Structure formats: C-alpha cells, structure tokens
CSV table of C-alpha atoms in Angstrom, one decimal:
chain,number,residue,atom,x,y,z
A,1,UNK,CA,-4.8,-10.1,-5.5
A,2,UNK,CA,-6.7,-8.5,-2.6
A,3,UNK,CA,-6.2,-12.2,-0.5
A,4,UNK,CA,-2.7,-11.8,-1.2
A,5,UNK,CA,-2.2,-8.2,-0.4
A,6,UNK,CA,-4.4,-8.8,2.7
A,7,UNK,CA,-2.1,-12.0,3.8
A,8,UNK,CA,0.9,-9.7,3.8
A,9,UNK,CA,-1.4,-7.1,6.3
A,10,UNK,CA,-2.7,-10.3,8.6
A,11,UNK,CA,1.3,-11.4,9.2
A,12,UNK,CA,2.1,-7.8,10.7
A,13,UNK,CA,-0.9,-7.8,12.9
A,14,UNK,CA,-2.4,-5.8,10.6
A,15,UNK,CA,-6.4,-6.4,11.0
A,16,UNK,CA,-8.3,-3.7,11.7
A,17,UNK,CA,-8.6,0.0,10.3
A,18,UNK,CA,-7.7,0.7,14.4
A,19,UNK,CA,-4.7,-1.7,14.1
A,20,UNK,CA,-3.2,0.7,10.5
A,21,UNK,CA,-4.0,3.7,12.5
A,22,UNK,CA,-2.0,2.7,15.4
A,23,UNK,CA,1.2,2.3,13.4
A,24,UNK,CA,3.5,4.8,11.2
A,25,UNK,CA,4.2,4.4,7.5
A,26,UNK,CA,7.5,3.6,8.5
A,27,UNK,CA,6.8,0.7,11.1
A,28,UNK,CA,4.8,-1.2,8.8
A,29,UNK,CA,7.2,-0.6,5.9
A,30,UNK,CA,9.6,-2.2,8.3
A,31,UNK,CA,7.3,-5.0,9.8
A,32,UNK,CA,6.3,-6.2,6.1
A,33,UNK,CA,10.0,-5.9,4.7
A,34,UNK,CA,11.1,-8.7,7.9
A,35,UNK,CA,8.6,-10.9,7.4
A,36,UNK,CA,9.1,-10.9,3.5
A,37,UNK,CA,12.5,-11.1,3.6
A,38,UNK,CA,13.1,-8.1,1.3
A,39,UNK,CA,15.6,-5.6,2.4
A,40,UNK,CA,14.6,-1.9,2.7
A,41,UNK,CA,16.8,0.9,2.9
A,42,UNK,CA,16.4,4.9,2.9
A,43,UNK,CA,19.0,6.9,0.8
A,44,UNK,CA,19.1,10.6,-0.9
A,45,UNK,CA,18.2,9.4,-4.6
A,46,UNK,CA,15.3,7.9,-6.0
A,47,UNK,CA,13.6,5.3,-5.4
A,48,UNK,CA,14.1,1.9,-6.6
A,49,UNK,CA,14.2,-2.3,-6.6
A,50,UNK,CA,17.0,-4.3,-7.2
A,51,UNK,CA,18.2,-7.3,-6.7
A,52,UNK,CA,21.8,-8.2,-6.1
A,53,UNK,CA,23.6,-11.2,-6.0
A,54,UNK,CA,20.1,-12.8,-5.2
A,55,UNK,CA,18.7,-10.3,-2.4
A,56,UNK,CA,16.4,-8.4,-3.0
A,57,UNK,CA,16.2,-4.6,-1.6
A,58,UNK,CA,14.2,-1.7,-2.0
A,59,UNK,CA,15.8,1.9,-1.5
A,60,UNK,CA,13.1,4.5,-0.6
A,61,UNK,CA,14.3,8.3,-1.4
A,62,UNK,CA,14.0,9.7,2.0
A,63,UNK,CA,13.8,13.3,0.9
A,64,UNK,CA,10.2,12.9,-0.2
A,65,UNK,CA,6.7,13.2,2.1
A,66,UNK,CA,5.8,10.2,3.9
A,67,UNK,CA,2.7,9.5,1.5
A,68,UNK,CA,5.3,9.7,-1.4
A,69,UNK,CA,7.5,7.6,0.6
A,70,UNK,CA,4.7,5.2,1.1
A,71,UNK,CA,3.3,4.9,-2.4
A,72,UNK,CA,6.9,4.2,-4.0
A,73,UNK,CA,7.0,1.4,-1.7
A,74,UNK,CA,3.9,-0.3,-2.4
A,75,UNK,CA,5.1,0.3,-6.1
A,76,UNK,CA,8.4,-1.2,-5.5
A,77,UNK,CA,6.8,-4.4,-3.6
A,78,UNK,CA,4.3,-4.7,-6.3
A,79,UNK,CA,6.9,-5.7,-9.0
A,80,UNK,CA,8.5,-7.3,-6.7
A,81,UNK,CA,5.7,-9.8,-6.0
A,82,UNK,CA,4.9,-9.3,-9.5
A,83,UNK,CA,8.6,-11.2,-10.4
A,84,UNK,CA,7.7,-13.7,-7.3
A,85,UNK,CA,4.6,-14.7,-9.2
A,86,UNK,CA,5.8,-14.8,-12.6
A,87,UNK,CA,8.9,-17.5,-12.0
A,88,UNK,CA,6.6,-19.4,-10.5
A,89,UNK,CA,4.3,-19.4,-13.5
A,90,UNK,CA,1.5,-17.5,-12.4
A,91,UNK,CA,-0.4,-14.9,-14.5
A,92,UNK,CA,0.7,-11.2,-13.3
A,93,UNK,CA,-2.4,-8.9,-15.1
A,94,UNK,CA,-4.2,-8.8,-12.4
A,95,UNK,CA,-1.2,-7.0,-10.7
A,96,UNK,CA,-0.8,-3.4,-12.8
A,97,UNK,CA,-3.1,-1.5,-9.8
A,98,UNK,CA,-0.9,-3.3,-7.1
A,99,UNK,CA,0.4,-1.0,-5.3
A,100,UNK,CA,-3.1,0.8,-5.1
A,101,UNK,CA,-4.6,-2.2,-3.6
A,102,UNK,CA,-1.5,-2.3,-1.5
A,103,UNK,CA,-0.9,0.7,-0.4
A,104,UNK,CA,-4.9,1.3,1.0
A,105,UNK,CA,-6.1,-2.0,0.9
A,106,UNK,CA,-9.3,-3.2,0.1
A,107,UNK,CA,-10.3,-4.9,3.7
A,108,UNK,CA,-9.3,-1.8,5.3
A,109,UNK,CA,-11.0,0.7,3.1
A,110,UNK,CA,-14.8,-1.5,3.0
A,111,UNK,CA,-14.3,-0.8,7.3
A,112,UNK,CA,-13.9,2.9,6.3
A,113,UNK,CA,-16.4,3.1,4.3
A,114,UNK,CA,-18.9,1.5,6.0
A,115,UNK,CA,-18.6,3.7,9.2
A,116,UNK,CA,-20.9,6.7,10.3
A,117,UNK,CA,-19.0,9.8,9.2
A,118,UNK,CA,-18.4,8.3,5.5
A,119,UNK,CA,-21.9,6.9,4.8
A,120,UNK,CA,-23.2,10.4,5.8
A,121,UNK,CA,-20.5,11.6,3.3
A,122,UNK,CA,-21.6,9.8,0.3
A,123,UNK,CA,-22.2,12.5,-2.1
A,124,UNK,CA,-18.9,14.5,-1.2
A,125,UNK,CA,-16.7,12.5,-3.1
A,126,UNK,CA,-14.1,15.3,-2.2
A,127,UNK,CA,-14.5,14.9,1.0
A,128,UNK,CA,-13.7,11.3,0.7
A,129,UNK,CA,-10.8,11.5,-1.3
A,130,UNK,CA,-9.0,13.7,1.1
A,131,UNK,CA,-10.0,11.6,4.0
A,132,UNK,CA,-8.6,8.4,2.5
A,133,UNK,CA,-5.8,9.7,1.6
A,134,UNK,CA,-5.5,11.5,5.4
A,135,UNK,CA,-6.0,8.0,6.5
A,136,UNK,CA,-4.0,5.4,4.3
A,137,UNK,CA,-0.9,8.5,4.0
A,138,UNK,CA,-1.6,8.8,0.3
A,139,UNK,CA,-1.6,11.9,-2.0
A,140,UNK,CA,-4.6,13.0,-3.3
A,141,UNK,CA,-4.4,11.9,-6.8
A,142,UNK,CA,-3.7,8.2,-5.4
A,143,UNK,CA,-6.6,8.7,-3.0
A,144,UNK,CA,-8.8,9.3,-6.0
A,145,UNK,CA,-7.7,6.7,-8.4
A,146,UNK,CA,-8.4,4.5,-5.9
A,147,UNK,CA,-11.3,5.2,-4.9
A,148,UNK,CA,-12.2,5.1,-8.6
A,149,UNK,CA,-11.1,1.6,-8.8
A,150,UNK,CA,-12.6,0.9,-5.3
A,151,UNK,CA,-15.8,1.9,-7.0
A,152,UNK,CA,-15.4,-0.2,-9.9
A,153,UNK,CA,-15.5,-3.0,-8.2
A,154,UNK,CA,-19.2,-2.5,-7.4
C-alpha cells in the first residue's frame, strides 16, 4: 500500500516533505485528481464518491476546514482505489487505514520524523501529534491515530 500511495505522490512531483509544504491541500487534491482521472468537485453537502455512467467523481463538502476537507478525500480515493483493486482481483485488507497512509504518507512522515526538532521531541508525543497534524492539514485525532499506526509499524 505505502508503494502505491507513494506512486500517486511521485506523479505530482510530490518527493520531498519541502515539495508537500510548498503546495495547498487544494492543489494537490487537484494535481492527483488529473493524473488519476477521477473527477473532483466542491458542493454545500456532504462528502461523497460516485460513479456515474462510468466516471468516477468525488464531491468534497466545501463548508468544512481544509483538514476536514482533506481527510474526506483521502477517504473517498481510498475506496476508490479500493474498487480499482478489487475488479482487478486483488486482495483489498490491506486497504481499511488507506486514507491514513494517504492522507500523511509514510515516505513523508519517516523525513519528519527523522529531523532535529522531532528527534529532540521524542517523549512529547503531544507535541508530535499537533505538529503532524499542523504539517500534513489533519485534525488532531487523525494525527494521532496515525501516528499510532506509524508506530506500529516498528
């Protein structure tokens, strides 16, 4: 899952913690809808995937926070490459944390946690929480959970 996620990342130009930082949720929303193919629009209601007539969209409820915004869309892509997967006969387990992966990905978060100001940090999970989720445009609660299953990992 994490090549995958991190393929959709390389085809933006997506490479580098400094390359995410540089761009807005919205832009890379954007950039990663075009080069998929999958339509993206924002509307007043909430948020949602659908496919019609055999084009796929997403709608993202604009009324919500950019994090919020963000989330629901690595949700929305998730069982969207989820369906991708599974009518081509692939196994989809692995895919229930998805949009966790996707939305702070795994090759971006090892650079962040790797430089100076988080190693000193270590011990302040807090601290970390809040600054992943400053950095990715997560809520808090997503922050944590993933860095729960960030930790896992280890």
């Amino acid at each position: 899952m994490n090549a995958l996620i991190e393929s959709f990342y390389l085809d933006v130009k997506i490479q580098r913690l400094e390359h995410w930082k540089k761009r807005s949720v919205t832009d890379i929303i954007y950039d990663i809808s075009k080069q998929t193919g999958i339509k993206v629009y924002f509307f007043d209601y909430q948020s949602e995937l659908n496919n019609l007539g055999g084009e796929w969209r997403i709608f993202l409820n604009q009324k919500q926070n950019k994090a919020k915004i963000w989330q629901d869309f690595g949700r929305q892509f998730g069982v969207y490459i989820s369906y991708q997967l599974l009518i081509k006969g692939n196994r989809t387990d692995e895919m229930k944390d998805f949009f966790y992966h996707f939305c702070v990905p795994t090759f971006l978060l090892n650079e962040l946690m790797v430089m100076p100001s988080f190693k000193n940090k270590e011990k302040e999970k807090e601290w970390l929480i809040g600054e992943i989720a400053r950095v990715f445009h997560v809520e808090y609660q997503f922050a944590k959970t993933r860095l729960g299953l960030y930790l896992q990992s280890f």
